[in-house]
Coordinates of C-alpha atoms and ligand atoms in Angstrom, one line a residue:
X1 CA 7.1 -20.3 -9.2
X2 CA 3.9 -22.2 -9.5
X3 CA 4.0 -24.6 -12.6
X4 CA 0.3 -25.8 -13.8
X5 CA 2.3 -27.3 -17.1
X6 CA 3.7 -30.1 -14.5
X7 CA 0.6 -31.3 -13.4
X8 CA -1.3 -31.3 -16.6
X9 CA 0.8 -33.5 -18.2
X10 CA 1.3 -35.9 -14.9
X11 CA 4.6 -34.8 -14.0
X12 CA 5.3 -35.6 -10.3
X13 CA 8.3 -35.8 -8.0
X14 CA 9.4 -39.4 -9.2
X15 CA 9.4 -40.9 -12.3
X16 CA 10.0 -44.4 -13.8
X17 CA 12.6 -45.1 -16.1
X18 CA 10.9 -47.1 -18.8
X19 CA 7.6 -47.4 -21.1
X20 CA 6.2 -49.4 -23.3
X21 CA 3.3 -47.8 -24.5
X22 CA 0.8 -47.5 -21.8
X23 CA 2.8 -48.7 -19.0
X24 CA 5.7 -47.9 -16.7
X25 CA 7.8 -50.1 -15.3
X26 CA 11.8 -49.7 -13.7
X27 CA 12.5 -48.1 -10.6
X28 CA 15.1 -46.1 -8.2
X29 CA 17.1 -48.8 -6.9
X30 CA 20.2 -48.3 -9.0
X31 CA 19.4 -44.0 -8.1
X32 CA 17.6 -41.0 -9.8
X33 CA 18.7 -38.9 -12.7
X34 CA 17.5 -35.3 -11.9
X35 CA 16.1 -32.7 -13.8
X36 CA 16.7 -29.0 -13.5
X37 CA 15.4 -25.9 -15.4
X38 CA 17.7 -23.4 -16.8
X39 CA 15.5 -21.1 -16.5
X40 CA 15.6 -21.0 -12.6
X41 CA 18.0 -23.7 -11.7
X42 CA 15.1 -25.6 -9.5
X43 CA 14.9 -29.1 -9.4
X44 CA 11.7 -30.3 -12.1
X45 CA 11.7 -34.0 -11.1
X46 CA 13.7 -37.1 -10.8
X47 CA 13.1 -40.0 -12.6
X48 CA 15.2 -43.7 -11.4
X49 CA 18.2 -45.0 -13.7
X50 CA 17.1 -47.8 -16.0
X51 CA 19.0 -51.2 -15.6
X52 CA 20.5 -53.7 -18.2
X53 CA 17.3 -55.9 -16.6
X54 CA 14.8 -53.0 -17.7
X55 CA 16.8 -52.8 -21.2
X56 CA 16.5 -56.2 -22.1
X57 CA 12.7 -55.9 -20.9
X58 CA 12.0 -53.5 -23.6
X59 CA 13.9 -54.5 -26.2
X60 CA 11.3 -58.4 -25.6
X61 CA 8.8 -56.3 -25.3
X62 CA 9.7 -53.9 -28.8
X63 CA 10.6 -57.7 -30.6
X64 CA 7.0 -59.1 -29.3
X65 CA 4.9 -56.1 -30.5
X66 CA 7.0 -56.1 -34.2
X67 CA 5.7 -59.3 -35.0
X68 CA 2.3 -58.1 -34.8
X69 CA 2.6 -54.3 -35.7
X70 CA 4.2 -55.5 -39.1
X71 CA 0.8 -56.9 -40.3
X72 CA -1.1 -54.1 -39.3
X73 CA -2.6 -52.9 -42.5
X74 CA 0.1 -49.1 -42.9
X75 CA -3.3 -46.9 -42.5
X76 CA -4.3 -48.5 -39.8
X77 CA -1.4 -47.7 -38.7
X78 CA -1.6 -44.3 -39.4
X79 CA -5.1 -43.7 -38.1
X80 CA -3.5 -44.1 -34.8
X81 CA -0.7 -41.3 -35.7
X82 CA -3.7 -39.0 -37.0
X83 CA -4.9 -40.3 -33.2
X84 CA -1.3 -39.1 -31.4
X85 CA -1.4 -35.8 -33.7
X86 CA -4.6 -34.9 -32.3
X87 CA -3.8 -35.9 -28.3
X88 CA -0.6 -33.9 -29.4
X89 CA -2.7 -30.9 -29.9
X90 CA -4.3 -31.0 -26.4
X91 CA -1.3 -30.8 -24.7
X92 CA 0.8 -28.1 -27.0
X93 CA 0.2 -25.4 -24.7
X94 CA 1.7 -27.3 -21.1
X95 CA 4.6 -29.0 -23.5
X96 CA 5.2 -26.5 -25.1
X97 CA 5.7 -24.5 -21.7
X98 CA 7.7 -28.4 -20.6
X99 CA 10.1 -28.0 -22.7
X100 CA 11.0 -24.2 -22.5
X101 CA 11.2 -25.1 -19.0
X102 CA 13.6 -28.2 -19.1
X103 CA 15.6 -27.1 -21.7
X104 CA 15.9 -23.2 -22.1
X105 CA 14.7 -23.0 -25.5
X106 CA 11.9 -19.3 -25.5
X107 CA 8.1 -20.6 -24.9
X108 CA 7.8 -19.2 -29.0
X109 CA 10.1 -22.1 -29.9
X110 CA 8.8 -24.5 -27.6
X111 CA 5.0 -24.5 -28.7
X112 CA 7.1 -24.2 -32.3
X113 CA 8.6 -27.8 -31.3
X114 CA 5.7 -29.2 -30.5
X115 CA 3.5 -27.8 -33.4
X116 CA 6.8 -29.6 -35.7
X117 CA 5.5 -32.7 -33.8
X118 CA 1.8 -32.2 -35.1
X119 CA 2.2 -31.1 -38.0
X120 CA 4.7 -34.5 -38.8
X121 CA 1.8 -37.0 -37.5
X122 CA -0.1 -34.9 -40.4
X123 CA 2.6 -35.7 -42.6
X124 CA 3.2 -39.6 -41.7
X125 CA -0.9 -40.1 -41.6
X126 CA -0.9 -38.9 -45.5
X127 CA 2.1 -41.4 -46.2
X128 CA 0.5 -44.3 -44.7
X129 CA -1.5 -44.8 -48.1
X130 CA 1.8 -43.5 -49.8
X131 CA 4.3 -46.1 -49.0
X132 CA 4.9 -46.7 -52.9
X133 CA 7.6 -49.1 -54.8
X134 CA 8.5 -48.9 -58.3
X135 CA 7.1 -51.6 -60.9
X136 CA 10.2 -52.1 -63.7
X137 CA 9.8 -54.0 -67.2
X138 CA 11.2 -57.4 -67.0
X139 CA 13.9 -57.8 -69.7
X140 CA 12.2 -61.7 -69.6
X141 CA 8.7 -62.9 -71.2
X142 CA 5.8 -62.7 -69.2
X143 CA 7.9 -62.0 -66.2
X144 CA 6.8 -58.6 -64.0
X145 CA 8.9 -57.3 -61.4
X146 CA 8.2 -54.7 -59.3
X147 CA 9.1 -53.5 -55.9
X148 CA 7.7 -53.5 -52.7
X149 CA 8.9 -52.0 -48.9
X150 CA 8.8 -54.2 -46.2
X151 CA 8.9 -52.8 -42.1
X152 CA 11.9 -52.6 -40.9
X153 CA 11.9 -53.6 -37.4
X154 CA 13.1 -52.1 -33.9
X155 CA 14.4 -49.2 -34.5
X156 CA 16.5 -47.2 -31.9
X157 CA 16.1 -43.4 -31.7
X158 CA 18.8 -41.2 -29.6
X159 CA 17.7 -37.4 -29.4
X160 CA 19.6 -34.2 -28.0
X161 CA 18.7 -32.0 -26.0
X162 CA 18.2 -29.2 -28.3
X163 CA 15.4 -30.5 -30.0
X164 CA 14.0 -33.0 -26.7
X165 CA 10.7 -33.6 -28.9
X166 CA 10.5 -33.1 -32.0
X167 CA 13.3 -35.4 -33.4
X168 CA 11.3 -38.3 -31.5
X169 CA 8.5 -37.1 -33.6
X170 CA 10.0 -37.1 -36.7
X171 CA 11.4 -40.8 -36.1
X172 CA 8.5 -42.3 -34.4
X173 CA 6.2 -41.3 -36.4
X174 CA 7.7 -42.5 -39.9
X175 CA 8.3 -45.5 -38.4
X176 CA 5.0 -46.5 -37.0
X177 CA 3.2 -45.6 -40.3
X178 CA 6.0 -48.2 -41.6
X179 CA 5.2 -50.9 -39.4
X180 CA 8.4 -50.6 -37.7
X181 CA 8.7 -50.3 -33.6
X182 CA 11.0 -47.7 -31.6
X183 CA 13.1 -47.2 -28.7
X184 CA 13.8 -44.1 -27.7
X185 CA 16.4 -42.9 -25.6
X186 CA 16.0 -39.2 -24.4
X187 CA 18.7 -36.8 -23.6
X188 CA 19.6 -36.8 -20.2
X189 CA 19.3 -32.9 -20.6
X190 CA 15.5 -32.9 -21.3
X191 CA 13.7 -36.0 -19.8
X192 CA 10.7 -35.2 -18.5
X193 CA 9.5 -33.8 -22.0
X194 CA 9.2 -38.0 -23.3
X195 CA 7.8 -38.9 -19.8
X196 CA 5.4 -35.6 -20.1
X197 CA 4.9 -37.7 -24.2
X198 CA 3.7 -40.7 -23.0
X199 CA 1.6 -39.7 -20.1
X200 CA -0.8 -38.5 -23.0
X201 CA -0.5 -41.1 -25.2
X202 CA -0.4 -43.9 -23.6
X203 CA -4.6 -43.6 -23.7
X204 CA -4.4 -43.4 -27.6
X205 CA -2.2 -46.7 -27.5
X206 CA -5.0 -49.0 -25.3
X207 CA -7.9 -47.6 -27.4
X208 CA -6.8 -48.4 -30.3
X209 CA -5.1 -52.0 -29.0
X210 CA -1.9 -51.3 -29.9
X211 CA 0.4 -53.7 -28.2
X212 CA 2.7 -52.2 -25.4
X213 CA 6.3 -51.9 -27.0
X214 CA 5.4 -50.1 -30.3
X215 CA 6.8 -46.8 -28.3
X216 CA 8.8 -47.4 -25.7
X217 CA 11.3 -45.0 -24.1
X218 CA 13.9 -45.5 -21.8
X219 CA 16.2 -43.4 -19.4
X220 CA 19.4 -44.2 -17.8
X221 CA 23.0 -44.2 -17.6
X222 CA 24.6 -43.6 -21.6
X223 CA 27.0 -46.6 -20.7
X224 CA 23.9 -49.0 -20.0
X225 CA 21.3 -47.9 -22.6
X226 CA 23.4 -45.8 -25.0
X227 CA 25.4 -48.7 -25.0
X228 CA 23.5 -51.4 -25.8
X229 CA 21.5 -50.1 -28.1
X230 CA 24.3 -48.9 -30.7
X231 CA 25.7 -52.6 -30.0
X232 CA 22.9 -54.7 -30.3
X233 CA 22.4 -56.6 -33.6
X234 CA 18.2 -56.6 -33.0
X235 CA 17.8 -53.0 -33.6
X236 CA 17.4 -52.6 -37.3
X237 CA 18.2 -48.8 -37.6
X238 CA 20.1 -46.1 -35.1
X239 CA 18.9 -42.6 -35.5
X240 CA 21.2 -40.5 -33.7
X241 CA 21.3 -36.5 -33.0
X242 CA 24.0 -35.3 -31.1
X243 CA 27.7 -34.1 -31.7
X244 CA 30.2 -35.7 -34.0
X245 CA 32.1 -37.1 -31.4
X246 CA 29.0 -39.0 -30.2
X247 CA 28.0 -39.7 -34.2
X248 CA 30.9 -41.2 -34.2
X249 CA 30.7 -43.9 -31.6
X250 CA 27.1 -44.4 -33.0
X251 CA 28.7 -45.5 -36.6
X252 CA 31.6 -47.4 -35.4
X253 CA 29.0 -49.4 -33.2
X254 CA 26.9 -49.9 -36.1
X255 CA 29.1 -50.7 -38.8
X256 CA 30.9 -53.4 -36.6
X257 CA 27.5 -55.6 -36.7
X258 CA 26.2 -54.0 -40.1
X259 CA 23.7 -51.5 -39.0
X260 CA 22.2 -48.8 -40.3
X261 CA 22.5 -45.5 -38.8
X262 CA 20.5 -41.4 -39.6
X263 CA 23.0 -39.2 -38.2
X264 CA 22.6 -35.8 -37.5
X265 CA 25.6 -34.3 -35.7
X266 CA 26.7 -30.8 -35.8
X267 CA 26.5 -28.0 -38.0
X268 CA 28.4 -24.7 -38.8
X269 CA 26.6 -23.3 -41.2
X270 CA 26.7 -19.9 -42.7
X271 CA 24.6 -17.6 -44.1
X272 CA 26.3 -15.4 -47.5
X273 CA 25.3 -11.8 -47.7
X274 CA 26.1 -10.5 -51.1
X275 CA 26.1 -6.9 -52.2
X276 CA 22.7 -7.7 -53.5
X277 CA 21.2 -9.0 -50.4
X278 CA 17.8 -7.2 -48.8
X279 CA 18.7 -6.1 -45.7
X280 CA 15.5 -5.9 -43.8
X281 CA 14.7 -9.6 -44.6
X282 CA 18.6 -10.5 -43.9
X283 CA 19.0 -9.0 -40.5
X284 CA 15.9 -10.1 -39.1
X285 CA 16.8 -14.0 -40.5
X286 CA 20.5 -13.4 -39.1
X287 CA 19.2 -12.8 -35.1
X288 CA 17.0 -15.0 -35.4
X289 CA 19.6 -18.2 -36.8
X290 CA 22.2 -16.9 -34.8
X291 CA 20.1 -16.4 -31.2
X292 CA 17.6 -18.8 -31.6
X293 CA 17.0 -21.4 -29.1
X294 CA 20.5 -19.6 -28.0
X295 CA 22.1 -20.5 -30.1
X296 CA 21.3 -24.4 -30.0
X297 CA 20.2 -25.6 -32.9
X298 CA 22.2 -27.7 -35.4
X299 CA 20.9 -25.5 -37.7
X300 CA 21.9 -22.3 -35.9
X301 CA 23.2 -19.4 -37.6
X302 CA 27.4 -19.6 -37.0
X303 CA 29.2 -17.6 -39.2
X304 CA 28.1 -14.8 -41.9
X305 CA 30.2 -14.4 -44.9
X306 CA 29.5 -10.8 -46.2
X307 CA 30.9 -9.1 -48.8
X308 CA 32.9 -6.6 -47.7
X309 CA 31.2 -3.4 -49.4
X310 CA 28.1 -4.5 -47.1
X311 CA 30.0 -5.1 -44.3
X312 CA 29.9 -2.2 -42.5
X313 CA 26.4 -1.6 -42.9
X314 CA 25.4 -5.5 -41.9
X315 CA 28.2 -4.8 -39.0
X316 CA 26.4 -2.2 -37.9
X317 CA 22.5 -2.9 -38.1
X318 CA 23.6 -6.4 -36.4
X319 CA 25.2 -4.3 -33.1
X320 CA 21.6 -1.9 -33.5
X321 CA 19.4 -5.2 -33.6
X322 CA 21.3 -7.2 -31.5
X323 CA 20.8 -4.7 -28.6
X324 CA 17.4 -5.5 -28.8
X325 CA 16.9 -9.1 -28.3
X326 CA 15.3 -9.9 -25.1
X327 CA 17.1 -12.5 -22.6
X328 CA 15.5 -13.6 -19.6
X329 CA 12.9 -16.5 -18.4
X330 CA 12.2 -18.4 -21.3
X331 CA 8.2 -18.7 -19.5
X332 CA 7.1 -15.0 -20.6
X333 CA 6.8 -14.6 -24.0
X334 CA 8.1 -11.1 -24.7
X335 CA 12.0 -13.1 -23.6
X336 CA 13.5 -14.0 -27.5
X337 CA 16.3 -15.8 -25.7
X338 CA 15.9 -17.5 -22.7
X339 CA 19.5 -19.5 -21.2
X340 CA 21.9 -21.9 -22.4
X341 CA 20.7 -25.4 -21.2
X342 CA 23.0 -25.6 -18.4
X343 CA 26.5 -24.2 -16.9
X344 CA 28.9 -27.0 -18.7
X345 CA 27.2 -25.3 -22.3
X346 CA 28.2 -21.6 -20.7
X347 CA 31.6 -22.7 -19.6
X348 CA 32.2 -24.1 -23.2
X349 CA 30.8 -20.9 -24.9
X350 CA 33.6 -19.0 -22.4
X351 CA 36.3 -20.9 -23.4
X352 CA 35.3 -20.6 -27.4
X353 CA 35.6 -16.4 -27.0
X354 CA 38.7 -16.8 -25.4
X355 CA 39.9 -19.0 -27.7
X356 CA 38.7 -16.8 -30.9
X357 CA 40.3 -14.2 -28.8
X358 CA 43.6 -15.6 -28.6
X359 CA 43.6 -16.5 -32.8
X360 CA 43.3 -13.3 -32.8
X361 CA 39.5 -12.7 -33.1
X362 CA 37.6 -9.5 -32.0
X363 CA 34.4 -9.7 -30.0
X364 CA 32.1 -6.7 -30.7
X365 CA 29.1 -8.1 -28.9
X366 CA 28.6 -9.5 -25.7
X367 CA 29.5 -12.7 -24.7
X368 CA 29.6 -12.4 -20.9
X369 CA 27.6 -14.7 -18.3
X370 CA 24.9 -12.7 -17.3
X371 CA 24.2 -11.8 -13.7
X372 CA 21.7 -10.4 -11.2
X373 CA 18.4 -10.8 -10.8
X374 CA 16.3 -13.8 -13.0
X375 CA 19.7 -14.8 -14.0
X376 CA 20.6 -16.5 -10.8
X377 CA 20.8 -20.0 -12.4
X378 CA 24.5 -19.4 -14.3
X379 CA 23.5 -19.9 -17.2
X380 CA 22.5 -17.0 -19.2
X381 CA 24.6 -15.5 -21.7
X382 CA 24.8 -12.1 -23.7
X383 CA 24.6 -13.4 -27.6
X384 CA 28.1 -12.4 -28.9
X385 CA 29.1 -11.6 -31.9
X386 CA 32.7 -12.1 -33.3
X387 CA 34.9 -10.6 -36.1
X388 CA 37.0 -13.3 -37.7
X389 CA 38.6 -15.4 -40.4
X390 CA 36.6 -18.7 -41.8
X391 CA 40.0 -20.2 -41.6
X392 CA 41.1 -20.5 -37.4
X393 CA 40.2 -23.1 -35.6
X394 CA 37.2 -22.0 -33.4
X395 CA 35.4 -20.9 -36.8
X396 CA 36.1 -24.8 -38.6
X397 CA 35.0 -25.9 -34.8
X398 CA 30.8 -26.0 -33.7
X399 CA 30.3 -24.3 -30.4
X400 CA 26.8 -25.1 -29.2
X401 CA 26.2 -21.2 -28.2
X402 CA 24.9 -18.1 -29.4
X403 CA 28.4 -17.0 -30.8
X404 CA 28.2 -15.0 -34.7
X405 CA 31.5 -15.1 -36.1
X406 CA 31.4 -12.6 -39.2
X407 CA 34.1 -13.5 -41.8
X408 CA 34.3 -11.2 -45.4
X409 CA 34.8 -12.2 -49.4
X410 CA 35.6 -9.7 -51.1
X411 CA 35.6 -11.0 -55.4
X412 CA 32.7 -13.1 -56.9
X413 CA 30.0 -15.4 -55.1
X414 CA 32.6 -17.9 -55.3
X415 CA 34.7 -16.9 -53.1
X416 CA 31.8 -17.0 -50.6
X417 CA 31.0 -20.2 -51.4
X418 CA 34.6 -21.7 -51.0
X419 CA 34.3 -19.9 -47.3
X420 CA 31.2 -21.4 -46.7
X421 CA 31.9 -24.9 -47.8
X422 CA 35.6 -24.1 -46.1
X423 CA 34.8 -26.1 -42.9
X424 CA 34.7 -30.1 -41.6
X425 CA 30.4 -29.5 -41.6
X426 CA 27.5 -29.2 -44.5
X427 CA 24.2 -29.4 -43.0
X428 CA 22.9 -25.6 -43.3
X429 CA 23.5 -22.6 -46.0
X430 CA 21.9 -19.8 -46.9
X431 CA 22.4 -16.7 -49.6
X432 CA 21.1 -13.8 -49.3
X433 CA 20.8 -12.0 -52.8
X434 CA 18.3 -10.7 -55.0
X435 CA 20.5 -11.5 -57.8
X436 CA 19.1 -14.6 -60.1
X437 CA 22.7 -15.6 -61.3
X438 CA 24.5 -15.8 -58.1
X439 CA 21.4 -17.6 -56.1
X440 CA 21.3 -20.2 -58.7
X441 CA 24.7 -20.8 -58.7
X442 CA 24.8 -20.9 -54.8
X443 CA 22.3 -23.6 -55.4
X444 CA 23.8 -25.3 -58.4
X445 CA 26.5 -28.1 -58.0
X446 CA 29.2 -26.0 -57.8
X447 CA 27.0 -24.3 -55.0
X448 CA 26.7 -25.2 -51.7
X449 CA 28.1 -28.9 -50.5
X450 CA 25.1 -28.3 -47.0
X451 CA 22.0 -30.7 -46.9
X452 CA 20.3 -27.6 -46.6
X453 CA 20.4 -24.5 -48.8
X454 CA 18.1 -21.6 -48.9
X455 CA 17.4 -18.1 -50.7
X456 CA 16.5 -15.5 -48.6
X457 CA 15.6 -17.2 -45.8
X458 CA 17.7 -18.1 -42.9
X459 CA 19.7 -21.3 -42.1
X460 CA 17.4 -22.9 -39.0
X461 CA 13.8 -23.4 -38.8
X462 CA 13.3 -26.0 -41.5
X463 CA 9.9 -27.1 -42.6
X464 CA 9.4 -31.0 -42.0
X465 CA 7.9 -31.6 -45.3
X466 CA 11.3 -31.9 -46.7
X467 CA 14.3 -34.2 -45.6
X468 CA 16.3 -33.1 -42.7
X469 CA 20.1 -34.1 -42.7
X470 CA 23.7 -33.3 -43.9
X471 CA 26.7 -33.8 -45.1
X472 CA 30.7 -34.4 -44.1
X473 CA 31.2 -34.0 -40.1
X474 CA 27.3 -33.4 -39.9
X475 CA 26.7 -37.7 -41.1
X476 CA 24.1 -39.3 -43.4
X477 CA 21.3 -39.7 -43.7
X478 CA 17.7 -38.1 -43.4
X479 CA 14.8 -37.7 -41.2
X480 CA 11.7 -35.9 -41.4
X481 CA 9.6 -35.5 -44.6
X482 CA 9.9 -36.0 -49.1
X483 CA 10.8 -39.9 -49.1
X484 CA 13.1 -39.8 -45.8
X485 CA 10.6 -42.9 -45.0
X486 CA 12.5 -44.7 -47.0
X487 CA 15.4 -45.6 -44.7
X488 CA 12.8 -46.8 -41.7
X489 CA 11.9 -50.0 -44.2
X490 CA 13.5 -52.7 -46.1
X491 CA 13.4 -52.3 -49.9
X492 CA 12.4 -56.2 -51.7
X493 CA 12.3 -56.6 -55.4
X494 CA 10.3 -59.2 -56.8
X495 CA 10.4 -60.9 -59.8
X496 CA 7.3 -63.2 -61.1
X497 CA 7.3 -65.6 -64.1
X498 CA 3.8 -66.5 -64.7
X499 CA 5.0 -68.1 -69.0
X500 CA 5.3 -72.3 -68.6
X501 CA 9.1 -71.5 -69.9
X502 CA 11.7 -70.3 -67.7
X503 CA 13.9 -68.3 -69.6
X504 CA 17.3 -66.7 -68.0
X505 CA 18.2 -63.2 -67.4
X506 CA 20.8 -61.8 -69.5
X507 CA 20.2 -64.7 -72.2
X508 CA 22.0 -67.2 -70.7
X509 CA 20.9 -70.5 -71.9
X510 CA 21.4 -73.9 -69.7
X511 CA 19.6 -76.4 -71.0
X512 CA 19.6 -79.6 -68.3
Ligands
UN1_601 C1 17.8 -29.8 -34.5 O1 18.9 -28.8 -33.9 O2 18.9 -30.9 -34.6 O3 14.9 -26.6 -38.6 C2 16.9 -29.7 -35.0 C3 15.8 -26.4 -37.9 C4 14.7 -27.6 -36.4 C5 15.6 -28.4 -36.4 C6 16.7 -28.8 -35.7 N1 13.2 -27.8 -37.2 O4 16.4 -25.5 -37.1

């Protein structure tokens, strides 16, 4: 297959493991990391592996850059982000294609992911003039109190393969307008997308005299790069996306040095289908949520909690809908679902299905590894529907694959909410109902315990304007929109005395 997008993005056979903005360095003397496409199994490119000395260089450059970047007015920082957004618009098609080809999501979703980057750039540009603090009324006469937000420092970004570029942009664009500098460790399963971005934005950084080190990536073994990042006291904030297992490791390392972290970890997202749900909306939302990105979004729909009066109707409608899901190369726009990211993910899916059967669950659709023409990479699977119970161990576990568990509830919506909340994870959730009382109950303090709770839309595909993140084993902190920016800055409370006396707070007298 000829791949013009690689050339358009400047991706050659061998890329360098670090870039500090517009300057690339490092080499392949410690070996290379290879990137294969799950679409066709082809080797796309190689990257030299970063060494400890490369990490030290990136951090020294970042530290120096921060001293300058923090003094640049926020709207000027926003202007750089605006130009990066324009550059991303220019490369949307090839970058979307590379995302699809390197990690396997459908081209539609690859393009959508780049759009998410563009959107967060726009958001960050506006934000650069809105980093507001509050003013307070002092209890003391002739005193003024206010708070201001200062840049935090170096932000380390550890991203996952499933959103290889958007999650970097959520963090980096916000951090950049906040006056921070960022060091990115991209997923080892999708490193070329990171290189493609830097190839495109280097010019913007240079044209605007942005110092080297304001944005960097570093590609190397987790034991060198990842471990150095999470243990480094110079990292003011680590924003990590990945499994709960990895998140706990990050949390421990950051906590040990009292460093801040944002953790976006596993989800086990459910849709509640009540007797009052409109199936015209519900069924497509479920199918997109469950098979989109081949079930590899943190927000993928993994469980349905269906009222028993609706169960057979929903099941039949899903079986019909699943038959229309086109599976094949993600680069063909006609396909809804591409491959899983690698054969390890295929094995995990097979293991999960076997575990479900062992627990007494009933596979009613798909699940098999696809073979034959177009499926030679061994990464294509048929999406799977399983009749199960919410308290089965496998249903309580996040499997990063297109497996959808159907569970039933019989009483009022409270019973469904109890099942929805009855898992260790807490990222995204949804209810389909036209009954306003059920909808409000689901959103109430007694309702969903997740960071995201939707009515009549699915669990995945959140917009960038909201804060993104979850509760319980999903981790903590929020990325992207709303006031998530505050985590990327340090808050300072200032009290100013413009009088001639020195009154103490709380009415304390202290005459010396
Ligand atoms: C993720 O899976 O890590 O809400 C992020 C969504 C996307 C982001 C998912 N906007 O599905």
